[in-house]
Short mmCIF file of C-alpha atoms in Angstrom, two decimals:
data_model
loop_
_atom_site.label_atom_id
_atom_site.label_comp_id
_atom_site.label_asym_id
_atom_site.label_seq_id
_atom_site.Cartn_x
_atom_site.Cartn_y
_atom_site.Cartn_z
CA UNK A 159 0.33 0.65 -0.02
CA UNK A 160 1.48 3.29 -0.60
CA UNK A 161 2.00 6.26 1.87
CA UNK A 162 -0.03 8.72 2.46
CA UNK A 163 1.84 12.23 3.53
CA UNK A 164 5.23 10.03 3.55
CA UNK A 165 4.09 8.34 6.72
CA UNK A 166 0.16 6.82 6.96
CA UNK A 167 -0.55 4.37 5.19
CA UNK A 168 -4.32 3.65 3.16
CA UNK A 169 -5.04 0.59 6.33
CA UNK A 170 -3.27 2.07 9.02
CA UNK A 171 -5.83 4.84 8.41
CA UNK A 172 -9.60 3.91 6.68
CA UNK A 173 -8.40 0.01 9.07
CA UNK A 174 -7.78 1.02 12.34
CA UNK A 175 -6.76 -2.33 14.06
CA UNK A 176 -9.56 -4.06 16.55
CA UNK A 177 -8.09 -5.21 19.53
CA UNK A 178 -10.93 -4.80 22.38
CA UNK A 179 -8.09 -6.26 24.96
CA UNK A 180 -7.09 -3.62 25.09
CA UNK A 181 -9.06 -0.79 26.80
CA UNK A 182 -9.30 1.62 30.13
CA UNK A 183 -10.35 -1.39 32.29
CA UNK A 184 -7.59 -2.86 32.53
CA UNK A 185 -4.48 -0.78 31.71
CA UNK A 186 -2.91 -1.38 34.52
CA UNK A 187 -1.65 2.45 36.13
CA UNK A 188 0.64 3.42 38.84
CA UNK A 189 2.13 6.58 39.43
CA UNK A 190 4.11 7.60 36.74
CA UNK A 191 1.25 6.62 34.37
CA UNK A 192 -1.25 8.31 35.90
CA UNK A 193 -1.38 11.85 34.21
CA UNK A 194 -0.73 9.91 30.64
CA UNK A 195 -4.59 8.00 31.81
CA UNK A 196 -6.50 10.60 33.04
CA UNK A 197 -5.67 12.46 29.39
CA UNK A 198 -6.39 9.83 27.59
CA UNK A 199 -10.09 9.97 29.28
CA UNK A 200 -10.08 13.12 28.72
CA UNK A 201 -9.85 13.14 25.67
CA UNK A 202 -12.58 10.63 25.11
CA UNK A 203 -15.07 12.30 26.54
CA UNK A 204 -15.27 16.04 24.35
CA UNK A 205 -16.39 16.80 21.67
CA UNK A 206 -13.92 18.17 19.42
CA UNK A 207 -13.66 17.41 16.14
CA UNK A 208 -10.41 17.72 16.54
CA UNK A 209 -8.06 16.52 19.82
CA UNK A 210 -3.51 15.48 20.12
CA UNK A 211 -2.73 13.79 22.68
CA UNK A 212 1.40 13.22 21.85
CA UNK A 213 2.64 9.79 24.09
CA UNK A 214 5.59 9.29 24.76
CA UNK A 215 7.82 7.52 26.95
CA UNK A 216 10.27 4.11 27.50
CA UNK A 217 9.31 0.65 26.21
CA UNK A 218 6.67 -0.74 28.38
CA UNK A 219 5.02 1.71 29.51
CA UNK A 220 1.02 1.48 27.88
CA UNK A 221 1.65 4.07 24.90
CA UNK A 222 0.75 1.68 23.08
CA UNK A 223 -2.18 0.22 25.15
CA UNK A 224 -3.81 3.89 25.34
CA UNK A 225 -3.16 4.71 22.16
CA UNK A 226 -5.78 1.49 21.17
CA UNK A 227 -7.96 2.27 24.52
CA UNK A 228 -8.79 5.41 22.78
CA UNK A 229 -9.39 4.44 19.46
CA UNK A 230 -11.89 1.85 21.07
CA UNK A 231 -13.62 4.23 23.46
CA UNK A 232 -14.21 6.46 20.17
CA UNK A 233 -14.97 3.49 18.24
CA UNK A 234 -17.76 2.24 21.19
CA UNK A 235 -18.93 6.06 21.50
CA UNK A 236 -19.32 6.70 18.18
CA UNK A 237 -19.55 3.89 15.41
CA UNK A 238 -19.41 5.94 12.25
CA UNK A 239 -15.97 7.69 14.03
CA UNK A 240 -12.02 7.00 11.61
CA UNK A 241 -9.52 6.38 13.79
CA UNK A 242 -6.49 7.22 12.64
CA UNK A 243 -4.01 5.17 14.14
#
């Protein structure tokens, strides 16, 4: 598949990978991840058309889990939403 904007493929844009095992309810929270967790939850609760959340950190801290949980929650709240992953 040809890259769009030099980094996103059509599959990444239009086919948000279904990963129901990634949710906020099973995210293991700890003090260092609380801000990222709360920010991710708040992102799902807003009615804005565009929101930005930048998550960075070392390997194994739950970045992918939070990103997929956001996508799953937004799809749950609005099944017609387009998720870019």
